[in-house]
Amino acid sequence: KLVSNLPYAVAATIVLDFFLRFPSLESATVMVQAEVADRMCAQPGSKNYGAYTVKLGLLTKATGRFSVAEGNFFPPPRVKSAVVRLDKKEEMLPDDLLHATMVMADAAFATRRKTINNSMKTYFTNPLTNDAVIADHLPELFERVQIDPRVRGEALDEEAFIELGKAYLALKNK
């Protein structure tokens, strides 16, 4: 179990990294900046839902959240805080599918507030993530999973991202 008051600047990275690196980690109860807690607990369609939420959701389930008032600290901070409890999911995806699904989440949110097609096209043609094979086959990928390429990433739930991960693996292994 991880119980911590995490440095706000790196809290999100630490929590995701710990669940990825330590398979025996069962839960995390952490105090973080309220905005980070909102991202950890966000639902599809909300403004706080993004790639981080999807990736963390593949590994954990948020089972609790409460706010901590600024007056509980001395001196009081200028940011709001919250405590979040995350429990590791019992059923984990195979490593290759987990990685592929995380890539799809990053690609879907590469350019916020754009369609999933445009965001993924930007992601896969970026020199750092250059993958022309996938960029050229995005219509096939969307057709394979029956996702409208005009939707935005924030409209898709975890299951849709897992299906995208499966289609991504199928195209990569073609």
CSV table of N, CA, C and O in Angstrom, one decimal, residues 19-65:
chain,number,residue,atom,x,y,z
A,19,PHE,N,2.1,2.2,-9.8
A,19,PHE,CA,1.2,1.1,-10.2
A,19,PHE,C,1.8,0.3,-11.3
A,19,PHE,O,1.6,-0.9,-11.4
A,20,LEU,N,2.5,1.0,-12.2
A,20,LEU,CA,3.1,0.3,-13.3
A,20,LEU,C,4.4,-0.5,-12.9
A,20,LEU,O,4.6,-1.6,-13.3
A,21,ARG,N,5.2,0.0,-12.0
A,21,ARG,CA,6.4,-0.6,-11.6
A,21,ARG,C,6.3,-1.6,-10.5
A,21,ARG,O,7.2,-2.5,-10.4
A,22,PHE,N,5.3,-1.5,-9.7
A,22,PHE,CA,5.2,-2.4,-8.5
A,22,PHE,C,3.9,-3.2,-8.6
A,22,PHE,O,2.9,-2.8,-8.0
A,23,PRO,N,3.9,-4.4,-9.2
A,23,PRO,CA,2.7,-5.2,-9.4
A,23,PRO,C,2.1,-5.6,-8.0
A,23,PRO,O,0.9,-5.9,-8.0
A,24,SER,N,2.9,-5.6,-7.0
A,24,SER,CA,2.3,-6.0,-5.7
A,24,SER,C,1.6,-4.9,-5.0
A,24,SER,O,0.9,-5.1,-4.0
A,25,LEU,N,1.6,-3.7,-5.5
A,25,LEU,CA,0.9,-2.5,-4.9
A,25,LEU,C,-0.6,-2.7,-5.0
A,25,LEU,O,-1.1,-2.9,-6.1
A,26,GLU,N,-1.2,-2.8,-3.9
A,26,GLU,CA,-2.7,-3.1,-3.9
A,26,GLU,C,-3.5,-1.8,-3.9
A,26,GLU,O,-4.6,-1.8,-4.5
A,27,SER,N,-3.0,-0.7,-3.3
A,27,SER,CA,-3.8,0.5,-3.2
A,27,SER,C,-2.9,1.7,-3.0
A,27,SER,O,-1.7,1.5,-2.5
A,28,ALA,N,-3.4,2.8,-3.3
A,28,ALA,CA,-2.7,4.1,-2.9
A,28,ALA,C,-3.7,5.0,-2.3
A,28,ALA,O,-4.8,5.2,-2.9
A,29,THR,N,-3.4,5.6,-1.2
A,29,THR,CA,-4.2,6.7,-0.6
A,29,THR,C,-3.3,7.9,-0.5
A,29,THR,O,-2.3,7.8,0.2
A,30,VAL,N,-3.6,8.9,-1.3
A,30,VAL,CA,-2.6,10.0,-1.5
A,30,VAL,C,-3.3,11.3,-1.4
A,30,VAL,O,-4.5,11.5,-1.8
A,31,MET,N,-2.6,12.3,-0.8
A,31,MET,CA,-3.1,13.7,-0.8
A,31,MET,C,-2.4,14.3,-1.9
A,31,MET,O,-1.2,14.3,-2.0
A,32,VAL,N,-3.2,15.0,-2.8
A,32,VAL,CA,-2.7,15.6,-4.0
A,32,VAL,C,-3.5,16.9,-4.1
A,32,VAL,O,-4.4,17.2,-3.5
A,33,GLN,N,-3.0,17.7,-5.1
A,33,GLN,CA,-3.7,18.9,-5.4
A,33,GLN,C,-5.1,18.6,-5.9
A,33,GLN,O,-5.3,17.6,-6.7
A,34,ALA,N,-6.1,19.3,-5.6
A,34,ALA,CA,-7.5,18.9,-5.9
A,34,ALA,C,-7.7,18.7,-7.4
A,34,ALA,O,-8.4,17.9,-7.8
A,35,GLU,N,-7.0,19.5,-8.2
A,35,GLU,CA,-7.1,19.4,-9.7
A,35,GLU,C,-6.6,18.0,-10.2
A,35,GLU,O,-7.1,17.4,-11.1
A,36,VAL,N,-5.5,17.5,-9.5
A,36,VAL,CA,-5.0,16.2,-9.9
A,36,VAL,C,-6.0,15.1,-9.4
A,36,VAL,O,-6.2,14.2,-10.1
A,37,ALA,N,-6.6,15.3,-8.2
A,37,ALA,CA,-7.6,14.4,-7.7
A,37,ALA,C,-8.8,14.3,-8.7
A,37,ALA,O,-9.3,13.2,-9.0
A,38,ASP,N,-9.1,15.5,-9.2
A,38,ASP,CA,-10.2,15.5,-10.2
A,38,ASP,C,-9.9,14.7,-11.4
A,38,ASP,O,-10.7,14.0,-12.0
A,39,ARG,N,-8.7,14.8,-11.9
A,39,ARG,CA,-8.2,14.0,-13.1
A,39,ARG,C,-8.2,12.6,-12.8
A,39,ARG,O,-8.5,11.7,-13.6
A,40,MET,N,-7.8,12.2,-11.6
A,40,MET,CA,-7.7,10.8,-11.2
A,40,MET,C,-9.1,10.1,-11.2
A,40,MET,O,-9.2,9.0,-11.5
A,41,CYS,N,-10.1,10.9,-10.8
A,41,CYS,CA,-11.4,10.4,-10.6
A,41,CYS,C,-12.4,10.7,-11.7
A,41,CYS,O,-13.6,10.4,-11.6
A,42,ALA,N,-11.9,11.4,-12.8
A,42,ALA,CA,-12.8,11.9,-13.8
A,42,ALA,C,-13.5,10.8,-14.6
A,42,ALA,O,-13.1,9.7,-14.7
A,43,GLN,N,-14.7,11.1,-15.1
A,43,GLN,CA,-15.5,10.2,-15.9
A,43,GLN,C,-15.5,10.7,-17.3
A,43,GLN,O,-15.3,11.9,-17.6
A,44,PRO,N,-15.7,9.8,-18.3
A,44,PRO,CA,-15.7,10.1,-19.7
A,44,PRO,C,-16.8,11.3,-19.9
A,44,PRO,O,-17.8,11.3,-19.3
A,45,GLY,N,-16.4,12.2,-20.8
A,45,GLY,CA,-17.2,13.4,-21.1
A,45,GLY,C,-17.0,14.6,-20.2
A,45,GLY,O,-17.5,15.7,-20.5
A,46,SER,N,-16.3,14.4,-19.1
A,46,SER,CA,-16.0,15.6,-18.3
A,46,SER,C,-14.7,16.3,-18.7
A,46,SER,O,-13.9,15.8,-19.4
A,47,LYS,N,-14.6,17.6,-18.3
A,47,LYS,CA,-13.5,18.4,-18.7
A,47,LYS,C,-12.1,17.9,-18.1
A,47,LYS,O,-11.1,18.1,-18.7
A,48,ASN,N,-12.2,17.1,-17.0
A,48,ASN,CA,-11.0,16.6,-16.4
A,48,ASN,C,-10.5,15.3,-17.0
A,48,ASN,O,-9.4,14.8,-16.6
A,49,TYR,N,-11.3,14.7,-17.8
A,49,TYR,CA,-11.0,13.3,-18.4
A,49,TYR,C,-10.0,13.5,-19.5
A,49,TYR,O,-10.2,14.3,-20.4
A,50,GLY,N,-8.9,12.7,-19.4
A,50,GLY,CA,-7.9,12.8,-20.4
A,50,GLY,C,-7.1,11.5,-20.5
A,50,GLY,O,-7.4,10.5,-19.9
A,51,ALA,N,-5.9,11.6,-21.1
A,51,ALA,CA,-5.1,10.4,-21.3
A,51,ALA,C,-4.6,9.8,-19.9
A,51,ALA,O,-4.6,8.6,-19.7
A,52,TYR,N,-4.3,10.7,-19.0
A,52,TYR,CA,-3.9,10.3,-17.7
A,52,TYR,C,-5.0,9.5,-17.0
A,52,TYR,O,-4.8,8.4,-16.4
A,53,THR,N,-6.2,10.0,-17.1
A,53,THR,CA,-7.4,9.3,-16.5
A,53,THR,C,-7.5,7.9,-17.0
A,53,THR,O,-7.8,7.0,-16.3
A,54,VAL,N,-7.4,7.8,-18.4
A,54,VAL,CA,-7.6,6.5,-19.0
A,54,VAL,C,-6.5,5.6,-18.6
A,54,VAL,O,-6.8,4.4,-18.2
A,55,LYS,N,-5.3,6.0,-18.6
A,55,LYS,CA,-4.2,5.1,-18.2
A,55,LYS,C,-4.3,4.7,-16.8
A,55,LYS,O,-4.1,3.5,-16.5
A,56,LEU,N,-4.6,5.6,-15.9
A,56,LEU,CA,-4.7,5.2,-14.5
A,56,LEU,C,-5.9,4.3,-14.3
A,56,LEU,O,-5.8,3.3,-13.5
A,57,GLY,N,-7.0,4.5,-15.0
A,57,GLY,CA,-8.2,3.7,-14.9
A,57,GLY,C,-7.9,2.3,-15.4
A,57,GLY,O,-8.7,1.4,-15.1
A,58,LEU,N,-6.9,2.1,-16.3
A,58,LEU,CA,-6.6,0.7,-16.7
A,58,LEU,C,-6.0,-0.1,-15.6
A,58,LEU,O,-6.1,-1.3,-15.6
A,59,LEU,N,-5.5,0.6,-14.6
A,59,LEU,CA,-4.8,-0.1,-13.5
A,59,LEU,C,-5.5,-0.1,-12.2
A,59,LEU,O,-5.4,-1.0,-11.4
A,60,THR,N,-6.3,1.0,-12.0
A,60,THR,CA,-6.9,1.2,-10.7
A,60,THR,C,-8.4,1.6,-10.8
A,60,THR,O,-8.9,2.0,-11.9
A,61,LYS,N,-9.0,1.6,-9.7
A,61,LYS,CA,-10.4,2.2,-9.6
A,61,LYS,C,-10.4,3.1,-8.4
A,61,LYS,O,-9.9,2.8,-7.3
A,62,ALA,N,-10.9,4.3,-8.6
A,62,ALA,CA,-11.0,5.3,-7.6
A,62,ALA,C,-12.1,4.9,-6.6
A,62,ALA,O,-13.2,4.7,-7.1
A,63,THR,N,-11.8,4.7,-5.4
A,63,THR,CA,-12.9,4.2,-4.4
A,63,THR,C,-13.2,5.2,-3.4
A,63,THR,O,-14.0,5.0,-2.5
A,64,GLY,N,-12.5,6.4,-3.4
A,64,GLY,CA,-12.8,7.4,-2.4
A,64,GLY,C,-12.1,8.7,-2.7
A,64,GLY,O,-11.0,8.7,-3.3
A,65,ARG,N,-12.7,9.8,-2.3
A,65,ARG,CA,-12.1,11.1,-2.5
A,65,ARG,C,-12.8,12.1,-1.5
A,65,ARG,O,-14.0,12.1,-1.4
